[in-house]
Tab-separated table of C-alpha atoms in Angstrom:
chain	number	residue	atom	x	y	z
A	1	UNK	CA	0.728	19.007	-10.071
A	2	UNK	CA	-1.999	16.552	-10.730
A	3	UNK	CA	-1.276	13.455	-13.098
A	4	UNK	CA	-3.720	11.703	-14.917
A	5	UNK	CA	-4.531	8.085	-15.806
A	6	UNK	CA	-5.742	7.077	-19.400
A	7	UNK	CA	-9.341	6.289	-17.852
A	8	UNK	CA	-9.280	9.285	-16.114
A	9	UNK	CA	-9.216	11.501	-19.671
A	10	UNK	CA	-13.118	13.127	-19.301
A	11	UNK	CA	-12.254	14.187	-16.369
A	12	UNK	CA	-8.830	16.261	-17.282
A	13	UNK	CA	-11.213	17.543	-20.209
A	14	UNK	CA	-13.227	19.663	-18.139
A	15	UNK	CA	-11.070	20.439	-15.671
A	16	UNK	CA	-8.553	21.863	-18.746
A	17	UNK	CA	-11.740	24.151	-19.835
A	18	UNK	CA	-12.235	25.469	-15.938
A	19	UNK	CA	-7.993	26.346	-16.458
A	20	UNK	CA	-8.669	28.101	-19.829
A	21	UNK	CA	-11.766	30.098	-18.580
A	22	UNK	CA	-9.662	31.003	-15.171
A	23	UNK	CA	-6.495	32.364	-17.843
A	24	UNK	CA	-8.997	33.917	-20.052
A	25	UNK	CA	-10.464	35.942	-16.807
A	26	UNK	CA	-6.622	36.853	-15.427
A	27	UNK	CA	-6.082	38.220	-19.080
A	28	UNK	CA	-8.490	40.966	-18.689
A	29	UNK	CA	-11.081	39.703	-20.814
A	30	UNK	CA	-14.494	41.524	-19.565
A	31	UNK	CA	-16.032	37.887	-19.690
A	32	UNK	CA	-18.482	36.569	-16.550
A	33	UNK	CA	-17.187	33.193	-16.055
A	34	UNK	CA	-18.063	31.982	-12.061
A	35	UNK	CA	-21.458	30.036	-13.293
A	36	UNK	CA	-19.641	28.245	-16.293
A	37	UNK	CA	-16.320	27.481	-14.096
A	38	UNK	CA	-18.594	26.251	-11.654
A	39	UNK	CA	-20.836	24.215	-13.831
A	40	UNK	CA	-17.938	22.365	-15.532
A	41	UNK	CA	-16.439	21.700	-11.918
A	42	UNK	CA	-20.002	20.005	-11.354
A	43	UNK	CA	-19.325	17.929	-13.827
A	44	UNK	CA	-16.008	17.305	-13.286
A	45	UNK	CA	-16.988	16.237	-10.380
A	46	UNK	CA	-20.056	13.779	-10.958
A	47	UNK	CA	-17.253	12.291	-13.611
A	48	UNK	CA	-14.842	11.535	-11.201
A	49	UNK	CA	-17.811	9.963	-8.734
A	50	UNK	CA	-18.782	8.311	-11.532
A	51	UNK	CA	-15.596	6.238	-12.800
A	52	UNK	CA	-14.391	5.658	-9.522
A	53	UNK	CA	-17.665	3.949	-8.913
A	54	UNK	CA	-16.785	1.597	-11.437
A	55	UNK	CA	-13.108	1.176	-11.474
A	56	UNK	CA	-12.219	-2.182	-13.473
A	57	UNK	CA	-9.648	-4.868	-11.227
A	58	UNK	CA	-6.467	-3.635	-13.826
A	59	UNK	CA	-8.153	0.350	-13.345
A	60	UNK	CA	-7.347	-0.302	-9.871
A	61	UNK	CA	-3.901	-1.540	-11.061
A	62	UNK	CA	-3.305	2.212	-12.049
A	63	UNK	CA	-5.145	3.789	-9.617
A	64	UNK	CA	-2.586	2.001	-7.012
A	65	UNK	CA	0.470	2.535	-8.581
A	66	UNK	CA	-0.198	6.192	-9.160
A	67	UNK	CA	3.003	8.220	-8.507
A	68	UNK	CA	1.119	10.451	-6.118
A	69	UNK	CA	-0.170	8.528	-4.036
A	70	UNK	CA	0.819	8.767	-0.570
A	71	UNK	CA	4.181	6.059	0.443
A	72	UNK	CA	5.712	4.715	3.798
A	73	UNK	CA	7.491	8.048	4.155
A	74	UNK	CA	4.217	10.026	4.022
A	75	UNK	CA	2.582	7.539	6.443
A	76	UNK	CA	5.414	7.430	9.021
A	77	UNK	CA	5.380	11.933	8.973
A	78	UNK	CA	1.846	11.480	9.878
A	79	UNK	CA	0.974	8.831	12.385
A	80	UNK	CA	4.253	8.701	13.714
A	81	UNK	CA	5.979	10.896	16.328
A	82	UNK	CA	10.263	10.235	17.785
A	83	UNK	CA	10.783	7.604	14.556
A	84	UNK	CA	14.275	6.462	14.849
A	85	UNK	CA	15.058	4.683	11.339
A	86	UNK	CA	17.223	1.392	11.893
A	87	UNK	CA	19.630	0.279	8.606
A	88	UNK	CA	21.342	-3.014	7.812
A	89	UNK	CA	20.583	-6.571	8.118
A	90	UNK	CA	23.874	-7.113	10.302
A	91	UNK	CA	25.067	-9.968	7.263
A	92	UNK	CA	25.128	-8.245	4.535
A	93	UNK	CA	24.323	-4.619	3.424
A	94	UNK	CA	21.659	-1.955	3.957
A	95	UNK	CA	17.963	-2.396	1.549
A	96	UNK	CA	16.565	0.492	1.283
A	97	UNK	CA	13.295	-0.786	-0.680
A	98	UNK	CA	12.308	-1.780	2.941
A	99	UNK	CA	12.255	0.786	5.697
A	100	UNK	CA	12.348	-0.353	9.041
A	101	UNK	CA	12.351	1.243	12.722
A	102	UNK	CA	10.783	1.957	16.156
A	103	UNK	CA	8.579	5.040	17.334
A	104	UNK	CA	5.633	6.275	18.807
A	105	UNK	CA	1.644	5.911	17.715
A	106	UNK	CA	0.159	7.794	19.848
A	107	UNK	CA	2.514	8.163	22.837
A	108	UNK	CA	2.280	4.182	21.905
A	109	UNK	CA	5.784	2.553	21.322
A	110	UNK	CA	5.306	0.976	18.284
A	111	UNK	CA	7.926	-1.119	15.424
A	112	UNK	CA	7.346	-0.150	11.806
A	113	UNK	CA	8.531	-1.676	8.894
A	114	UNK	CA	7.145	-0.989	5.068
A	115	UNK	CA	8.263	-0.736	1.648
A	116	UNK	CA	9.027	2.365	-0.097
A	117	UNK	CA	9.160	2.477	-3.951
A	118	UNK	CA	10.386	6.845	-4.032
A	119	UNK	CA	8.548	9.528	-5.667
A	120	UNK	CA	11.444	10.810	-7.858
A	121	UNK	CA	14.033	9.503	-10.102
A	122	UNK	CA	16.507	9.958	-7.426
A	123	UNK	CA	14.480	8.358	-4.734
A	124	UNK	CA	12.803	5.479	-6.989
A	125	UNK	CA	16.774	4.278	-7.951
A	126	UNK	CA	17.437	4.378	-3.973
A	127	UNK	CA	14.485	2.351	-2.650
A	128	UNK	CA	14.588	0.079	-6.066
A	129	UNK	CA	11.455	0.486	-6.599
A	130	UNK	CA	10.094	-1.143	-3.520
A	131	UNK	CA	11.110	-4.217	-4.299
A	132	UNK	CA	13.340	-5.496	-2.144
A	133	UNK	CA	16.493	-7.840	-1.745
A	134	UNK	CA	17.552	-10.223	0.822
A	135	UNK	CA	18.930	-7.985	2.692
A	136	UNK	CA	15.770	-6.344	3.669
A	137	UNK	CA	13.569	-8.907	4.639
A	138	UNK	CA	16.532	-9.980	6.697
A	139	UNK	CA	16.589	-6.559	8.137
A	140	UNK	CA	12.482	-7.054	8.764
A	141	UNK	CA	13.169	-10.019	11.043
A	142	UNK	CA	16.166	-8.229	12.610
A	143	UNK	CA	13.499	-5.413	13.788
A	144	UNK	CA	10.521	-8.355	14.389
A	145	UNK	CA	12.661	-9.990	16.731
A	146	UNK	CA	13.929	-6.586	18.698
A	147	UNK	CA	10.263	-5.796	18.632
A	148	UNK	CA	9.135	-9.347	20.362
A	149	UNK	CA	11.776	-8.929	22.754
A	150	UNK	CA	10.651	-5.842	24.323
A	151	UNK	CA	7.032	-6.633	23.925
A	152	UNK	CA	6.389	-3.650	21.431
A	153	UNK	CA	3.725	-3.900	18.162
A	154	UNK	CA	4.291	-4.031	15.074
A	155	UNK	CA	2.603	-1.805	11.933
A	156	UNK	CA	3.621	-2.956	8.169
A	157	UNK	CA	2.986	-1.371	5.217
A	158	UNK	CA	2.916	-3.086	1.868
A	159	UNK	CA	3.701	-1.339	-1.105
A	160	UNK	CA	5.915	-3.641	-3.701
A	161	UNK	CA	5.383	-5.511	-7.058
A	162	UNK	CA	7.083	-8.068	-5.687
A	163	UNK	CA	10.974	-8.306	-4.115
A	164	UNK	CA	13.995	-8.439	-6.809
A	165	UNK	CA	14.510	-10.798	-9.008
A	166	UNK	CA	18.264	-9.883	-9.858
A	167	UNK	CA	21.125	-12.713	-10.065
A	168	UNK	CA	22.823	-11.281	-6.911
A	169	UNK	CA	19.355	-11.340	-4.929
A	170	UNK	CA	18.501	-14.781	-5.635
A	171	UNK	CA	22.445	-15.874	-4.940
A	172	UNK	CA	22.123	-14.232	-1.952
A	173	UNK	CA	18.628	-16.452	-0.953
A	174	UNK	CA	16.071	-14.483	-1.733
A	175	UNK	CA	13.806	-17.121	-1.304
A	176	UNK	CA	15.406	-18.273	1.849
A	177	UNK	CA	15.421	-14.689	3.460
A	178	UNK	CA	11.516	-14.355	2.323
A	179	UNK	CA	10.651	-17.718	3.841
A	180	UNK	CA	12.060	-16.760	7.178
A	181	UNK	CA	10.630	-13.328	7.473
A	182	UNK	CA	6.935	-15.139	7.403
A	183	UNK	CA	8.271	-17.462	9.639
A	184	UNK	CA	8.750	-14.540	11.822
A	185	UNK	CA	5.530	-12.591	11.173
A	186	UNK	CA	4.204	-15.637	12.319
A	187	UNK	CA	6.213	-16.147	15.524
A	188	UNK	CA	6.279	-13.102	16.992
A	189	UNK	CA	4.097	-13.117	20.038
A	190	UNK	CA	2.913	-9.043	20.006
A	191	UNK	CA	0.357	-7.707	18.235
A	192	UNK	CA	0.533	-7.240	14.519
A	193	UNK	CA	-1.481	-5.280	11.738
A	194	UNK	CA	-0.278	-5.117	7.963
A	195	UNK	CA	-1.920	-2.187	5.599
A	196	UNK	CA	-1.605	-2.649	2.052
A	197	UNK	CA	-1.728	1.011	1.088
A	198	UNK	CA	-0.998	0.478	-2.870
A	199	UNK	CA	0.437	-2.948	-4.548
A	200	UNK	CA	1.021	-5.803	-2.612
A	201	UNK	CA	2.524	-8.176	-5.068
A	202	UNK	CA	3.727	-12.035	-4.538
A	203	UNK	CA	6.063	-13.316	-1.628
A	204	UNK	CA	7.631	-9.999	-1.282
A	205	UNK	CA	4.713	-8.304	0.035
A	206	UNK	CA	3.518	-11.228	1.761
A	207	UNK	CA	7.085	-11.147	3.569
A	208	UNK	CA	5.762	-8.707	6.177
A	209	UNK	CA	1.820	-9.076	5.447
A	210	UNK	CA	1.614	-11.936	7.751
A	211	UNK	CA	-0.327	-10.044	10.719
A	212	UNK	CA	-3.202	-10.470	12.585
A	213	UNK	CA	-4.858	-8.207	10.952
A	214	UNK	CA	-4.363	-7.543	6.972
A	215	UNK	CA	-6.328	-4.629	5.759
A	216	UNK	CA	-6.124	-3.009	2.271
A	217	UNK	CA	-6.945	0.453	0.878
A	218	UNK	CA	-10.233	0.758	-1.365
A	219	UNK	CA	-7.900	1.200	-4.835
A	220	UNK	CA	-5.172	-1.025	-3.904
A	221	UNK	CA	-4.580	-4.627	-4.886
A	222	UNK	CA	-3.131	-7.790	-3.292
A	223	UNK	CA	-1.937	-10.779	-5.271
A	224	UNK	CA	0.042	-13.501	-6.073
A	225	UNK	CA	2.337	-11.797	-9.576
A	226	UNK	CA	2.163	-8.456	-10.853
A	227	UNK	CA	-0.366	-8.912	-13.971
A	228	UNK	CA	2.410	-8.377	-16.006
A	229	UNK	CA	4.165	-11.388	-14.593
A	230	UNK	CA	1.166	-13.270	-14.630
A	231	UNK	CA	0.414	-12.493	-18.399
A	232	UNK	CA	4.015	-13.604	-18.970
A	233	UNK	CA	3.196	-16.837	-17.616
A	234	UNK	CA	0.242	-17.399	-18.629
A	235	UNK	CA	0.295	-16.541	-22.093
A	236	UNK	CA	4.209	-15.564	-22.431
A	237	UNK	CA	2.684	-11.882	-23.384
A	238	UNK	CA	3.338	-9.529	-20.877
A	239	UNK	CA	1.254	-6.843	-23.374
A	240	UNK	CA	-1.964	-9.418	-21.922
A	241	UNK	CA	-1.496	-7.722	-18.518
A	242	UNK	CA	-5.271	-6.117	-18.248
A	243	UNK	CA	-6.873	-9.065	-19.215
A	244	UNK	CA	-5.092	-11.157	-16.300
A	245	UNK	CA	-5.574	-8.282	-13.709
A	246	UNK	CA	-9.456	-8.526	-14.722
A	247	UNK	CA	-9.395	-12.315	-13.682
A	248	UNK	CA	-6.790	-12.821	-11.112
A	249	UNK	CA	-9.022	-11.519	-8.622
A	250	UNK	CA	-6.656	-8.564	-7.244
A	251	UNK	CA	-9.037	-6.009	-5.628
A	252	UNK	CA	-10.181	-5.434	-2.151
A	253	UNK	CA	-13.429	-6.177	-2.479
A	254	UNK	CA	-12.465	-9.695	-4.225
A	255	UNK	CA	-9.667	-10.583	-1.005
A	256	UNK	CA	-12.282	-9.165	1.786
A	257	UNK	CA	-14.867	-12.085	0.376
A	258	UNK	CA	-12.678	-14.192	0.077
A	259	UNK	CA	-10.975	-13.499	3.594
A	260	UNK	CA	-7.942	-12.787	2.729
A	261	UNK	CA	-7.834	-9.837	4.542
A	262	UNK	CA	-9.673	-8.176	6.890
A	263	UNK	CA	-10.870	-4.728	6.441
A	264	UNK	CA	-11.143	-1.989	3.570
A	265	UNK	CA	-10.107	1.585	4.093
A	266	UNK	CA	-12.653	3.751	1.980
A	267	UNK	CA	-11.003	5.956	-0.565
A	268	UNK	CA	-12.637	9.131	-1.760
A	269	UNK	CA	-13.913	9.818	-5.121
A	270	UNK	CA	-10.699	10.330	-7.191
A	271	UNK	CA	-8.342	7.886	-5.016
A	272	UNK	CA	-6.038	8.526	-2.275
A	273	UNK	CA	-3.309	10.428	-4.548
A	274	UNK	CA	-6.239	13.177	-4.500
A	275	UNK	CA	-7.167	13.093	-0.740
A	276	UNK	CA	-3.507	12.019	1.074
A	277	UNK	CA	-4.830	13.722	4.419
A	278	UNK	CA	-8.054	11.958	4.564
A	279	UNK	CA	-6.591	8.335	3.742
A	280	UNK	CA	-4.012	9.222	5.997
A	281	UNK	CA	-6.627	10.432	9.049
A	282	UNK	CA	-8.613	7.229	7.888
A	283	UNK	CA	-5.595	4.507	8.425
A	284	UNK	CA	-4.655	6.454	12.062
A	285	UNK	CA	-8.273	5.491	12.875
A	286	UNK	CA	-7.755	1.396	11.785
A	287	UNK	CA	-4.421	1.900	13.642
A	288	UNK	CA	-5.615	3.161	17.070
A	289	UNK	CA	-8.584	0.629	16.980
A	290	UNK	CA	-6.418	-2.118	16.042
A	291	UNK	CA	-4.515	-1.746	19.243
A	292	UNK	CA	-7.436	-0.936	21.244
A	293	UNK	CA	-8.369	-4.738	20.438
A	294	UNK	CA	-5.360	-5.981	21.271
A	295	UNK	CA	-4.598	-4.160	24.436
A	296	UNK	CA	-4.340	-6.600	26.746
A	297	UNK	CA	-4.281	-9.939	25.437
A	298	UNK	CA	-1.140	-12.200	25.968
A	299	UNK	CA	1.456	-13.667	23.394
A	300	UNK	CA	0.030	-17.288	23.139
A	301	UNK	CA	-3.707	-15.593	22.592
A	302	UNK	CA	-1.873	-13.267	19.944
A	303	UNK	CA	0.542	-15.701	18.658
A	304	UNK	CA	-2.635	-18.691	18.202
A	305	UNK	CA	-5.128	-15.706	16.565
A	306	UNK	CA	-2.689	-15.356	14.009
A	307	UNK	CA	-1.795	-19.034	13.460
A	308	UNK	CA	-5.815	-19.823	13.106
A	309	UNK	CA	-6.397	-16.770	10.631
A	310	UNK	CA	-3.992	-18.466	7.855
A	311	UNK	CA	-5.002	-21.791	8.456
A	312	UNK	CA	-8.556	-20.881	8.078
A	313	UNK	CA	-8.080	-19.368	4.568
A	314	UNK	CA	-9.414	-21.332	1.962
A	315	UNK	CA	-11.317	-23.968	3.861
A	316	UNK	CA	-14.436	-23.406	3.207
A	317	UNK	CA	-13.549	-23.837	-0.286
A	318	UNK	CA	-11.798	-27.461	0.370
């Protein structure tokens, strides 16, 4: 069943009036209703073209965190053939915000690791949201390092406000445990690619977002707090949260000119919650091109590509 956002309101207008002229039909009504049903799904349509055209920075906000839109879970089903899910960080406990193990792209070997945030109640309380604890970026490095060893590449995907903040996290070195995990991403000497497919917020998306190539769905956003912590911050009202999202500079199109990342996956018209199959046909595409590239090349020239990405960032502004 489709949800909609606030913005999105003209558009559940006329599609309500198609529903009411399609029950009035099934009724038994002697009523000719195919040109006005199709008229208002014109229109429907043009509105949905039209506001997506034009999303504001904290309309992507939404847009990204949609419930629908397609997770980890849905990515790994799709691109993703013998996956054999690995648990535990070996020191502490099992995360299961981040989801980590190896399989096959394409008759490829491959290492995945992403966040998963749940599309239920049930599932939401399991993965915590996405946002992760120690334990799972220690995890992450646990499946980095198998992955170096064996000379296999690595796929992220980033979908978390940001890891947990809780007591026992940080007592447990949060900070510590996302430190070395970018030390990793950084180390390894295979080929890496990191897709942002809804929010990648603060050190816990950037965590496992240190690849050689960073690329970001059209509606998805990328930055340093969650608006709402930023507002918090800023003006110690969290309630200010669109009005930071419209400066912090969040979108894709703000990171990709500022390069930040890499690459944009197109969504279409409506978002990726509405098309899951395309975005998901779309981000095989990136994926198989990706390692195209890299086929090939050895660990120093991999390990060095990466290492002069991040150190070029922001240089041009010095």
């Amino acid at each position: 069943m489709q949800s909609y956002l606030e913005f999105e309101k003209p558009v559940a207008d006329l599609l309500g009036k198609v529903q009411e002229l399609k029950s009035l039909a099934q009724s038994g009504e002697a009523v000719e209703i195919e040109d006005e049903v199709k008229r208002l799904q014109n229109k429907a349509d043009e509105a949905l073209l039209d506001i997506y055209g034009r999303l504001s920075p904290w309309q992507k906000t939404q847009v990204a965190r949609h419930p629908l839109r397609p997770h980890f879970i849905d990515y790994v089903k799709e691109l993703i053939t013998d996956f054999v899910p690995l648990a535990g960080d070996r020191k502490y406990a099992e995360d299961a915000a981040v989801q980590c193990g190896f399989g096959r792209f394409d008759g490829q070997a491959v290492a995945i690791i992403g966040q998963e945030k749940g599309s239920n109640t049930e599932t939401r309380l399991k993965h915590n949201f996405g946002s992760a604890r120690p334990e799972g970026y220690r995890k992450a490095v646990r499946v980095m390092d198998m992955a170096d060893r064996f000379d296999i590449p690595v796929l992220f995907f980033i979908d978390t406000a940001g890891a947990y903040p809780g007591v026992g996290a940080e007592e447990r070195g949060q900070a510590e445990a996302i430190a070395r995990s970018t030390e990793m991403c950084l180390e390894i000497g295979v080929p890496s690619i990191a897709i942002v497919i809804g929010e990648g917020g603060s050190g816990g998306a950037i965590a496992i977002a240190t690849a050689n190539k960073v690329v970001m769905l059209q509606h998805s956003i990328y930055t340093v707090a969650s608006p709402e912590a930023a507002a918090s911050i800023l003006w110690r009202d969290a309630a200010k949260a669109q009005e930071a999202a419209n400066n912090m500079k969040i979108t894709a199109q703000d990171l990709l000119g500022f390069g930040i990342i890499d690459q944009i996956i197109p969504e279409p018209a409506g978002g990726a919650h509405r098309h899951p199959q395309e975005i998901l046909q779309s981000t095989h595409k990136v994926i198989e091109d990706f390692l195209a590239e890299y086929e090939g090349k050895g660990r120093l020239e991999v390990r060095e590509h990466r290492r002069e990405k991040f150190l070029a960032m922001g240089s041009d502004l010095a």
